[in-house]
mmCIF file with all atom_site columns, C-alpha atoms in Angstrom:
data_model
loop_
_atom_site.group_PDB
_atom_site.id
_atom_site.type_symbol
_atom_site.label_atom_id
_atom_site.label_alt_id
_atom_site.label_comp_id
_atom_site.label_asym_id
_atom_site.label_entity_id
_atom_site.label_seq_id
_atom_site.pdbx_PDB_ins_code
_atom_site.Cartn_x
_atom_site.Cartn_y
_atom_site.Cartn_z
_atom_site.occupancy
_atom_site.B_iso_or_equiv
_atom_site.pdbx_formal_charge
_atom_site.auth_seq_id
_atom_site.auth_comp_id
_atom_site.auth_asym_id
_atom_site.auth_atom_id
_atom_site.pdbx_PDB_model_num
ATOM 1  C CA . UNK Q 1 1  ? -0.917  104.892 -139.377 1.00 48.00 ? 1  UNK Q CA 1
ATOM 2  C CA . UNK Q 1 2  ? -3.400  107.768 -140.578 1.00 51.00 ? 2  UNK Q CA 1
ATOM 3  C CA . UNK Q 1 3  ? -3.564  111.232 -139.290 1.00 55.00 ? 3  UNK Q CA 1
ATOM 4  C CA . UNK Q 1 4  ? -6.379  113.146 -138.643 1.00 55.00 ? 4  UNK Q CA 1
ATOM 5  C CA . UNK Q 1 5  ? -6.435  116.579 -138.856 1.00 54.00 ? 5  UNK Q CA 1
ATOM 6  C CA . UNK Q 1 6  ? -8.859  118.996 -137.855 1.00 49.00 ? 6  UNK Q CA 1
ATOM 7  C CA . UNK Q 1 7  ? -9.599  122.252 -139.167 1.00 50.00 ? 7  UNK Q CA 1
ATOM 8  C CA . UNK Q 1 8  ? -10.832 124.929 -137.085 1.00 51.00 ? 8  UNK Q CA 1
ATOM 9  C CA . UNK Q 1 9  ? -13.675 125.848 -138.146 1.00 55.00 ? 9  UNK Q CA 1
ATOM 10 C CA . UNK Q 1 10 ? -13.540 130.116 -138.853 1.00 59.00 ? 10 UNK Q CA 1
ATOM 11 C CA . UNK Q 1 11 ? -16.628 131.679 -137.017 1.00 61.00 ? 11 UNK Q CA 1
ATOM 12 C CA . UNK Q 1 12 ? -18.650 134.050 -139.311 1.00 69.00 ? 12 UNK Q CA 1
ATOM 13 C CA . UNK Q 1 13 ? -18.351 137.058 -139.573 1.00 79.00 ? 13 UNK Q CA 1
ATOM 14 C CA . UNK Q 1 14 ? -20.671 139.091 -136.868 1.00 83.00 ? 14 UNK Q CA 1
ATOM 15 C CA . UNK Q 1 15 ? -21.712 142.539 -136.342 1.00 89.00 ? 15 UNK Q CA 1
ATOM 16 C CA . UNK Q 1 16 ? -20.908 144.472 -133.541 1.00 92.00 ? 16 UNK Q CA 1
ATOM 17 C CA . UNK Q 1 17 ? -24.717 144.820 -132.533 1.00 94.00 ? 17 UNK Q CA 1
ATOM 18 C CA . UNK Q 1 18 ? -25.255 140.396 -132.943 1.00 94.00 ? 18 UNK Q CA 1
ATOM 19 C CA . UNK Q 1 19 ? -22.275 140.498 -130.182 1.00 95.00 ? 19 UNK Q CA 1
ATOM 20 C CA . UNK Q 1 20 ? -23.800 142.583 -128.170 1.00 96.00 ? 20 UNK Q CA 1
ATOM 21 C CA . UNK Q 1 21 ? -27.061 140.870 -128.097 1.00 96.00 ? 21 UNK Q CA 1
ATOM 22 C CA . UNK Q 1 22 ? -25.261 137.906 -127.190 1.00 96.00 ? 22 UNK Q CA 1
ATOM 23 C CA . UNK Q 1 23 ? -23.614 139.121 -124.101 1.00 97.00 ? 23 UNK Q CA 1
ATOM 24 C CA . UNK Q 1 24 ? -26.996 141.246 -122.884 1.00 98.00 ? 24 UNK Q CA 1
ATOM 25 C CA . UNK Q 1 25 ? -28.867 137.991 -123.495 1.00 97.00 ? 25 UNK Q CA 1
ATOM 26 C CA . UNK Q 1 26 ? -26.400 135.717 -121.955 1.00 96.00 ? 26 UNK Q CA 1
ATOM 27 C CA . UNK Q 1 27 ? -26.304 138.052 -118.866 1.00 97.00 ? 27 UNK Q CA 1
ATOM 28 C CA . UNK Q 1 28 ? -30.126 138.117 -118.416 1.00 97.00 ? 28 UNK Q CA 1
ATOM 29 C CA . UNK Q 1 29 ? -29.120 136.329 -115.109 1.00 97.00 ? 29 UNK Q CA 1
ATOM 30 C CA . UNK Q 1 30 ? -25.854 137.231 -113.445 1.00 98.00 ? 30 UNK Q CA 1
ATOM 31 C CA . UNK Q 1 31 ? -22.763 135.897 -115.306 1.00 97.00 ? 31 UNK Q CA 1
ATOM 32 C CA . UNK Q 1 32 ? -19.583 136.587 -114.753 1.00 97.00 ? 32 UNK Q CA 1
ATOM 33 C CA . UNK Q 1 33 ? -17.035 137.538 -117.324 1.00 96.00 ? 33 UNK Q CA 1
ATOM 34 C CA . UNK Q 1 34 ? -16.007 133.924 -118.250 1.00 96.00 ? 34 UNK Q CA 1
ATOM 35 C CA . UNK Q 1 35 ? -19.644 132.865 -118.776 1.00 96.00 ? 35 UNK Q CA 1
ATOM 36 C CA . UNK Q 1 36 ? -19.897 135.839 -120.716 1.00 95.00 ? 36 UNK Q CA 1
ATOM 37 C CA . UNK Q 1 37 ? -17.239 134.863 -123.483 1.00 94.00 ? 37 UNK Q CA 1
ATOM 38 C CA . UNK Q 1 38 ? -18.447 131.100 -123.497 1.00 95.00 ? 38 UNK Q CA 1
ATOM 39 C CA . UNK Q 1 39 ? -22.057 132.036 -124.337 1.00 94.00 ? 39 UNK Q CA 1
ATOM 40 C CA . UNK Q 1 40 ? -21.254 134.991 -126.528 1.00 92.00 ? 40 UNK Q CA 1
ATOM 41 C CA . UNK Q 1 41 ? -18.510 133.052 -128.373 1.00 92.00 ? 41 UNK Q CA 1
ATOM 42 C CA . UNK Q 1 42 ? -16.459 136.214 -127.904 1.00 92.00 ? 42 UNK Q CA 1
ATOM 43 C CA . UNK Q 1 43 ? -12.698 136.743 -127.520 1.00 93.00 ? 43 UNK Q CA 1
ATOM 44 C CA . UNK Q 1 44 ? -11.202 137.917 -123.949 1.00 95.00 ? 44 UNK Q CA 1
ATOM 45 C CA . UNK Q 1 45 ? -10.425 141.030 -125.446 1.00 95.00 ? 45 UNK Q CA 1
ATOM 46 C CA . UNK Q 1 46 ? -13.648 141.072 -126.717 1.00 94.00 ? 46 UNK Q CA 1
ATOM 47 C CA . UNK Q 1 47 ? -15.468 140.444 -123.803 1.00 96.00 ? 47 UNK Q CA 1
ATOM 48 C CA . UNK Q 1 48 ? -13.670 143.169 -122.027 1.00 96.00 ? 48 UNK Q CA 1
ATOM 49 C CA . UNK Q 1 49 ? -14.559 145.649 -124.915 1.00 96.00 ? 49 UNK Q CA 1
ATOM 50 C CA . UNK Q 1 50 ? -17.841 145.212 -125.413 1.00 97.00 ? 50 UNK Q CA 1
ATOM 51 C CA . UNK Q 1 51 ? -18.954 144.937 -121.658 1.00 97.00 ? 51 UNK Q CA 1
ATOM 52 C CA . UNK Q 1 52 ? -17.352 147.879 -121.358 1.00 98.00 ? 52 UNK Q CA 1
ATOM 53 C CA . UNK Q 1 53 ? -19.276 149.627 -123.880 1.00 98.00 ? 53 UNK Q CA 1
ATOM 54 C CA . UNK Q 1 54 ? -22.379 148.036 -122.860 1.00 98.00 ? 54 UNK Q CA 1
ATOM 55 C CA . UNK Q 1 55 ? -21.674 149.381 -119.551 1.00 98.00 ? 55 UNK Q CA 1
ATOM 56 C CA . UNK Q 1 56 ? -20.740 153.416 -120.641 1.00 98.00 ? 56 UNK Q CA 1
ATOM 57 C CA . UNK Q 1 57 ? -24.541 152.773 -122.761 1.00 98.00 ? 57 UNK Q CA 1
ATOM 58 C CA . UNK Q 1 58 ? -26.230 151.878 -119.415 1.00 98.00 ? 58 UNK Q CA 1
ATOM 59 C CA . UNK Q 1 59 ? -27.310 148.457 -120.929 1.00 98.00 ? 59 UNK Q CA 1
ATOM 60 C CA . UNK Q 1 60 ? -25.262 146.008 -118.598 1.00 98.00 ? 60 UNK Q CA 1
ATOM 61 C CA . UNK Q 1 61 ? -24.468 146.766 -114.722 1.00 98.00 ? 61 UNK Q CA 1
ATOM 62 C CA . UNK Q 1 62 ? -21.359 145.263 -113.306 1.00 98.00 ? 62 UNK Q CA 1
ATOM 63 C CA . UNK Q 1 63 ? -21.658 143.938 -109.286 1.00 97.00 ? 63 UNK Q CA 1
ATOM 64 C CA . UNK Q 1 64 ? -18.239 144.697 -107.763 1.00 96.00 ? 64 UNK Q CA 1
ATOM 65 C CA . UNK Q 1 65 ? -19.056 142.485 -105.311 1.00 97.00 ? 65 UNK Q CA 1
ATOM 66 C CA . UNK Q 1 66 ? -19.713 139.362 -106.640 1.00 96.00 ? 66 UNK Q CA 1
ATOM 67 C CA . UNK Q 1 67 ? -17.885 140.108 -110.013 1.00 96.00 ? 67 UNK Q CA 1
ATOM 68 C CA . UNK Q 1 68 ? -21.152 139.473 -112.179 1.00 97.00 ? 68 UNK Q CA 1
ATOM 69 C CA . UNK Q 1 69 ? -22.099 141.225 -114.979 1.00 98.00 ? 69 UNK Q CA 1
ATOM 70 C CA . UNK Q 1 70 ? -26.575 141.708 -115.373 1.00 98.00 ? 70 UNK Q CA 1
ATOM 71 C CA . UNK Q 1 71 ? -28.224 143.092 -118.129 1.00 98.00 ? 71 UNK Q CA 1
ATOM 72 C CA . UNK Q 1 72 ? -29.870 146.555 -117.167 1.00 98.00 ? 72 UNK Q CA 1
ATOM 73 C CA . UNK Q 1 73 ? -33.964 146.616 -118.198 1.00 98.00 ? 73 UNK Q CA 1
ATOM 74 C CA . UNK Q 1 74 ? -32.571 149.187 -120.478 1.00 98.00 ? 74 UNK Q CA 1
ATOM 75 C CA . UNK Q 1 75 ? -30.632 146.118 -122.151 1.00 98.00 ? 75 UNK Q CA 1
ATOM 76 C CA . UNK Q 1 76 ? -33.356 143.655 -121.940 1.00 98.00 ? 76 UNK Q CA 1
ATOM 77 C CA . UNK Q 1 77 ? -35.209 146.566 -124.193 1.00 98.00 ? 77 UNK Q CA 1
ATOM 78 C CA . UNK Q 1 78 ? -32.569 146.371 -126.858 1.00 97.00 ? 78 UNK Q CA 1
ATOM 79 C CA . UNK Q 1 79 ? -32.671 142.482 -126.473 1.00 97.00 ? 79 UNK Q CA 1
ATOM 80 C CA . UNK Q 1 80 ? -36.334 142.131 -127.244 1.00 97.00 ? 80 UNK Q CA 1
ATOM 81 C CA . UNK Q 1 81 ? -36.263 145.084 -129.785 1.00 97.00 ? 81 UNK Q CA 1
ATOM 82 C CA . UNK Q 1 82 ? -33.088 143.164 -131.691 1.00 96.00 ? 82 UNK Q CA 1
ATOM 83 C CA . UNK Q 1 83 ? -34.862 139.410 -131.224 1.00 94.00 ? 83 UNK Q CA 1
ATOM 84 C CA . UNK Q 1 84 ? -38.077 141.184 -132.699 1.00 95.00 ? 84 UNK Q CA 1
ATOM 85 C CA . UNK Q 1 85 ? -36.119 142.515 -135.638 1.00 93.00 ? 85 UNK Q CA 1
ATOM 86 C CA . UNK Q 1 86 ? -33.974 139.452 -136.244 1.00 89.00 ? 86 UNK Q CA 1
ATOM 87 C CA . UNK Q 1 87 ? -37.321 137.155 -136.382 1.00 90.00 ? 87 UNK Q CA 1
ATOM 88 C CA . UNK Q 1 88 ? -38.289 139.365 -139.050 1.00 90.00 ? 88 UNK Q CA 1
ATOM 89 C CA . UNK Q 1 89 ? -35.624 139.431 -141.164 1.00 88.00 ? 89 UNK Q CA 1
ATOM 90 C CA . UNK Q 1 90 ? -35.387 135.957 -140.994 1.00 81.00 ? 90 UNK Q CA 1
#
């Protein structure tokens, strides 16, 4: 009888502002925080950092309400700005 085993695959190394970008895309429309860390491949301790940040740098609001994070037009700014600059790197 054979085994299979899988590796995990390790996830590259990414900066701090390709994580951000991430989440403020991801949370164009309402998301809430486990959305969040699905699209932006992100930790739960990550999540909770970054939105954080995001949040004290006015780019991400957070409704109380309905426990959804939405990116601020302020963060939609730094979206297009970092999708512009990433296209032309590429």
């Amino acid at each position: 009888m054979s085994q299979i085993i899988m590796k995990r695959q390790k996830q590259p190394y990414r900066h701090k502002q390709e994580i951000m970008y991430l989440m403020l895309d991801a949370a164009r429309s309402p998301k809430t925080r486990t959305r969040l860390l699905y699209e932006s491949m992100t930790s739960w301790e990550q999540t909770n950092e970054y939105a954080k940040e995001l949040i004290n740098y006015g780019l991400l609001s957070y409704n109380i309400t309905e426990g959804t994070y939405i990116t601020t037009e302020k963060g939609l700014k730094f979206v297009q700005l970092y999708s512009s600059l990433k296209e032309k790197l590429e």
